[in-house]
Amino acid sequence: MSTIAGLSGLSTVVPVLFRAACPECRARFELSAGALRLAIGASAKTTFYSFTCPECEAMVRKPAGERIVELLTGGGVRTLRLHSTP
């Protein structure tokens, strides 16, 4: 068995892209997982994702509900878990 034949069962990895929009310039675009950051806090108010708009370079921060958290973490977005202070 050759090495190439042994690798034939592997599938190609397709990068995940997320659709986003900028509230400043209203541009719509797709971002890779590496362009997004997810912060998970103790409440809905402290759970959000952020990115820099590729059009106007504005820093964008949007709330992230449970479904968005699932999609972003499943797509490989880097996640920061925020701890509450007593």
XYZ file of C-alpha atoms in Angstrom:
86
model
C 0.000 0.000 0.000
C 1.453 3.349 -0.994
C 1.253 6.506 1.086
C -0.974 8.211 -1.463
C -3.415 5.307 -1.486
C -3.513 5.455 2.324
C -4.490 9.132 2.211
C -7.249 8.756 -0.372
C -9.930 8.610 2.346
C -9.108 12.135 3.565
C -11.378 14.934 2.493
C -10.404 18.443 1.534
C -10.910 21.049 4.247
C -12.962 23.989 3.019
C -12.502 27.222 4.968
C -15.623 28.415 6.771
C -16.834 31.891 5.850
C -19.292 33.939 7.872
C -21.536 36.633 6.404
C -21.351 39.946 8.213
C -22.341 43.564 7.779
C -20.890 46.810 9.069
C -23.301 49.138 10.872
C -21.046 52.117 10.055
C -20.638 51.916 6.273
C -23.378 49.307 5.655
C -21.028 47.114 3.609
C -21.804 43.384 3.447
C -19.012 40.843 3.184
C -17.763 37.398 4.197
C -15.149 36.886 6.896
C -12.973 33.906 7.727
C -12.933 32.463 11.238
C -9.585 34.171 11.816
C -11.119 37.617 11.262
C -13.669 37.179 14.063
C -13.357 37.066 17.857
C -15.970 35.669 20.222
C -16.237 36.644 23.898
C -18.467 34.510 26.111
C -19.506 36.186 29.340
C -21.731 35.292 32.267
C -24.807 36.856 30.634
C -26.274 37.727 27.258
C -25.038 41.307 27.718
C -21.432 40.165 28.040
C -21.461 37.632 25.189
C -20.535 39.143 21.840
C -18.469 38.769 18.701
C -16.295 41.395 17.084
C -14.429 42.094 13.877
C -12.864 44.936 11.918
C -14.808 46.022 8.832
C -12.670 45.319 5.752
C -14.243 48.305 3.963
C -14.071 51.203 6.460
C -11.874 49.575 9.163
C -14.422 50.298 11.927
C -14.313 48.025 14.966
C -17.662 46.229 15.105
C -19.099 44.510 18.179
C -22.388 42.612 18.033
C -24.308 40.530 20.590
C -24.050 36.766 20.235
C -26.968 34.582 21.255
C -26.730 30.827 21.775
C -27.117 29.988 18.070
C -24.432 32.476 17.004
C -22.081 31.105 19.682
C -22.674 27.564 18.343
C -22.010 28.605 14.744
C -18.892 30.615 15.529
C -17.296 28.047 17.840
C -18.157 25.244 15.407
C -16.541 27.243 12.609
C -13.260 27.678 14.456
C -13.572 31.271 15.675
C -11.183 32.042 18.530
C -13.092 32.300 21.786
C -12.359 34.197 24.970
C -14.286 33.153 28.090
C -14.871 36.117 30.364
C -14.952 35.456 34.104
C -17.207 37.398 36.425
C -15.645 39.089 39.420
C -17.161 38.478 42.878
